[in-house]
Tab-separated table of C-alpha atoms in Angstrom:
chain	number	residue	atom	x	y	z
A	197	UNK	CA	9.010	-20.847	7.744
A	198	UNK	CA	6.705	-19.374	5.357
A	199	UNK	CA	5.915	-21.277	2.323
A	200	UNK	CA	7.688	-19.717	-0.394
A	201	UNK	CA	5.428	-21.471	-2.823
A	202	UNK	CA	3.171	-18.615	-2.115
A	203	UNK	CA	5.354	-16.287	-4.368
A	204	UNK	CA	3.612	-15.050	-7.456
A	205	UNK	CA	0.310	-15.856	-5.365
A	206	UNK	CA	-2.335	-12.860	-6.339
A	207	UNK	CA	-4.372	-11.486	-3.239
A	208	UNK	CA	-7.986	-10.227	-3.446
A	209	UNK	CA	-8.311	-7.347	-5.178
A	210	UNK	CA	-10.224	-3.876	-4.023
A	211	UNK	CA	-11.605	-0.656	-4.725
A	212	UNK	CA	-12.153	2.289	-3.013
A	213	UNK	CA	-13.559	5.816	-3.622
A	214	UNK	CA	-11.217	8.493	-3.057
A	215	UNK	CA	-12.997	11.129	-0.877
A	216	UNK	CA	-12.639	14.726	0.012
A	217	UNK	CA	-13.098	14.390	3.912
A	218	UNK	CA	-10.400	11.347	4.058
A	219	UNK	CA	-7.991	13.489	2.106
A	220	UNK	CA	-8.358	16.581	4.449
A	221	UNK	CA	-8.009	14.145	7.021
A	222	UNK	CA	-4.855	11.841	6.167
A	223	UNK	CA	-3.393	15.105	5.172
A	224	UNK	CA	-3.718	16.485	8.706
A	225	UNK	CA	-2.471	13.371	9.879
A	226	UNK	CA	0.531	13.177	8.470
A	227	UNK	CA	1.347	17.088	8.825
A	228	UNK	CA	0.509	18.151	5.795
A	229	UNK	CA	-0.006	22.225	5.654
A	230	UNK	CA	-0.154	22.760	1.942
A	231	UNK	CA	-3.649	23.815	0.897
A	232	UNK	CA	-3.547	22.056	-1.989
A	233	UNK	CA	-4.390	18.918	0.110
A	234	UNK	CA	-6.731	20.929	2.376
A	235	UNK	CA	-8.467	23.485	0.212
A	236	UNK	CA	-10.531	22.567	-3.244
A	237	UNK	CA	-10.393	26.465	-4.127
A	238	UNK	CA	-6.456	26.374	-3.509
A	239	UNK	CA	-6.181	22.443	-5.786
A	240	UNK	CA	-8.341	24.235	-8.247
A	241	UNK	CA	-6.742	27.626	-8.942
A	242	UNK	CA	-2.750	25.414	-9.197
A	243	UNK	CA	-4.638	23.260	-11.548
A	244	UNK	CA	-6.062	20.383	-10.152
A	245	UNK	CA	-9.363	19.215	-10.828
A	246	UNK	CA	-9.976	18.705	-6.836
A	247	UNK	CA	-7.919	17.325	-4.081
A	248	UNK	CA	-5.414	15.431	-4.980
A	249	UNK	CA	-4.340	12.671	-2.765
A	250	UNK	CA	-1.387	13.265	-0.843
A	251	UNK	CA	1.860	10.919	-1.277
A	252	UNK	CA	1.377	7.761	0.412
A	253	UNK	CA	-2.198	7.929	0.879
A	254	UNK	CA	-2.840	4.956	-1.047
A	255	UNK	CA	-0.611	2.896	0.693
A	256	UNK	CA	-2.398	4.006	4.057
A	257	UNK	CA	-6.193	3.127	2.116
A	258	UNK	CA	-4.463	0.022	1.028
A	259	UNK	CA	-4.778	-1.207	4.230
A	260	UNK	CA	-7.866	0.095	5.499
A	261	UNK	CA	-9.015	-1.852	2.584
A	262	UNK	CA	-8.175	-5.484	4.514
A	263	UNK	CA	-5.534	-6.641	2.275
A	264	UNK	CA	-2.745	-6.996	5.303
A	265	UNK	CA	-4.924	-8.935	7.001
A	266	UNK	CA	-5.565	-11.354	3.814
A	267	UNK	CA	-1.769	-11.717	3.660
A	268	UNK	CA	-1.106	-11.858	7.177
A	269	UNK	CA	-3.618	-14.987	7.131
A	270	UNK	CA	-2.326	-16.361	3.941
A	271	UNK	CA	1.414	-16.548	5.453
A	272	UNK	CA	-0.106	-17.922	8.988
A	273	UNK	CA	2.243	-15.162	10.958
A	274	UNK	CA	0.980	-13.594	14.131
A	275	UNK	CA	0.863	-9.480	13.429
A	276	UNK	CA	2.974	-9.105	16.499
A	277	UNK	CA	6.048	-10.707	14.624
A	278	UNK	CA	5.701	-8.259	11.796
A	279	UNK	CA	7.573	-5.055	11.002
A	280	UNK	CA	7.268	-2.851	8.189
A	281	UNK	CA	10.688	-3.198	6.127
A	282	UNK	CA	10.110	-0.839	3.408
A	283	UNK	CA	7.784	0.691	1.087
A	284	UNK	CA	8.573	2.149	-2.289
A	285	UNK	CA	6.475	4.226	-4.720
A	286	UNK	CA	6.135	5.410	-8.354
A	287	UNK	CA	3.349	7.430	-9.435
A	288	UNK	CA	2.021	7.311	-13.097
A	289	UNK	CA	-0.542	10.453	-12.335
A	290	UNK	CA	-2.493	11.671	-9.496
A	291	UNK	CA	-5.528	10.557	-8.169
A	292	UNK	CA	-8.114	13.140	-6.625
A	293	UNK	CA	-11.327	13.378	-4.730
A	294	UNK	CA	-14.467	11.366	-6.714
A	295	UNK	CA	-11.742	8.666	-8.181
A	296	UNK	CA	-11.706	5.405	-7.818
A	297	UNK	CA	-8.983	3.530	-7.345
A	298	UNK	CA	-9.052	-0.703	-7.860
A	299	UNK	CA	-5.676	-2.024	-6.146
A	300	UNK	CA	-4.428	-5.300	-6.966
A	301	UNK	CA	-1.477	-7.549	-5.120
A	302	UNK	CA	0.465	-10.163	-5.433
A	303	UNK	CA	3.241	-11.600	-3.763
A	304	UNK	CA	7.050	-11.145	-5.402
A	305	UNK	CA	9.149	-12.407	-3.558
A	306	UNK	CA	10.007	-14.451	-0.064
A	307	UNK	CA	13.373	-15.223	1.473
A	308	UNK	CA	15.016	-15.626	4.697
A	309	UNK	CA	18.173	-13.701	6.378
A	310	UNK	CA	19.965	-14.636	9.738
A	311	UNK	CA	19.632	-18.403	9.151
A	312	UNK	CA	15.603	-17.864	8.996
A	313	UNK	CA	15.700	-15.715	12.267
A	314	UNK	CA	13.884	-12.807	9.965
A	315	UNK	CA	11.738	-13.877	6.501
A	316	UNK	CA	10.681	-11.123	3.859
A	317	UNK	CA	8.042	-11.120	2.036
A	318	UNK	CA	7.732	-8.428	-0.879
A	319	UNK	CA	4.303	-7.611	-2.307
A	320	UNK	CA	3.777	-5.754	-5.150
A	321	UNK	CA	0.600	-3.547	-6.010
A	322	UNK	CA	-0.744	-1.823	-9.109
A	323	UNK	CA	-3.225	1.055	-8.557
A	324	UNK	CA	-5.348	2.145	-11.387
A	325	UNK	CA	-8.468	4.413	-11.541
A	326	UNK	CA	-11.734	4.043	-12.751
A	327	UNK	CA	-10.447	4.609	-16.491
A	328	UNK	CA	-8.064	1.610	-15.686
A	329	UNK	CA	-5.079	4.238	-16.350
A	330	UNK	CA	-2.214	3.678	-13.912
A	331	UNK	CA	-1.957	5.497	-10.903
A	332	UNK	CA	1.028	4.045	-8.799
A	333	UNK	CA	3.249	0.711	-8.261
A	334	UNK	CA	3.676	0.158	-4.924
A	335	UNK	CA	6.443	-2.076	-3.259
A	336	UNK	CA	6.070	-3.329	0.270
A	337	UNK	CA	8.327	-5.652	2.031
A	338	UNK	CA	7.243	-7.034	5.682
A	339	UNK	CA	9.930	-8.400	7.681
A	340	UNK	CA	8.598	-11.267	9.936
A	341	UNK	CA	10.985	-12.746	13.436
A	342	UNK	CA	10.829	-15.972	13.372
A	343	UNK	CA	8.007	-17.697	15.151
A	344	UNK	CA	10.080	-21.179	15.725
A	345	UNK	CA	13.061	-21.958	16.073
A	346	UNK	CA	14.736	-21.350	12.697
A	347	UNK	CA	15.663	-24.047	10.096
């Protein structure tokens, strides 16, 4: 089982610099076709100051950023038991191309269904960019099977 004394525990935090190629790039990814997440000419004329960051991206540089392995390590659960339960956002403003974003974690909450079969673990992050203004919440829950025989 995983210790649930862990709740309220606050993971490393991390920065990263939002830029233009990774944009164009996680946009294509994910099938994004809107040039505003393609073409600084097109963000610019609708407004923007440059690329803005498509939804989810900061959920996807999140990770890139180590922090699942942290927590992964922290819990002591193999990644192969682990499923992604659900992931909610809200967005204060956008970030662009040239921000920076600092992300900080901590775990919320840790319980148990199926008589321990399946735990949940429910991080919460705060994104904020280099003015320390609020970019997005993010809400992440990680379902892990059992690795043991339940208690």
């Amino acid at each position: 089982m995983i210790d649930r004394n862990l709740i309220g525990h606050e993971l490393s935090a991390s920065s990263m610099d939002i830029e233009r190629g990774r944009l164009k790039f996680f946009a294509k990814a994910t099938g994004e076709t809107s040039p505003l997440y393609l073409d600084e000419a097109a963000a610019r004329a609708a407004g923007h100051p440059d690329l803005p960051a498509p939804p989810s991206f900061l959920f996807g540089a999140e990770l890139d950023s180590g922090g699942l392995e942290e927590l992964l390590a922290l819990l002591k659960v193999d990644l192969g038991t682990v499923l992604h339960g659900e992931q909610e956002f809200s967005y204060h403003r956008m970030a662009y191309a040239g921000d920076r974003i600092s992300v900080s974690s901590k775990i919320t909450d840790i319980y148990d269904k199926k008589n321990g079969a399946l735990q949940f673990v429910v991080k919460q992050s705060q994104a904020s960019n280099q003015n320390g203004e609020p970019v997005a919440e993010m809400r992440c829950t990680l379902v892990v099977r059992s690795q043991g025989k339940p208690s």
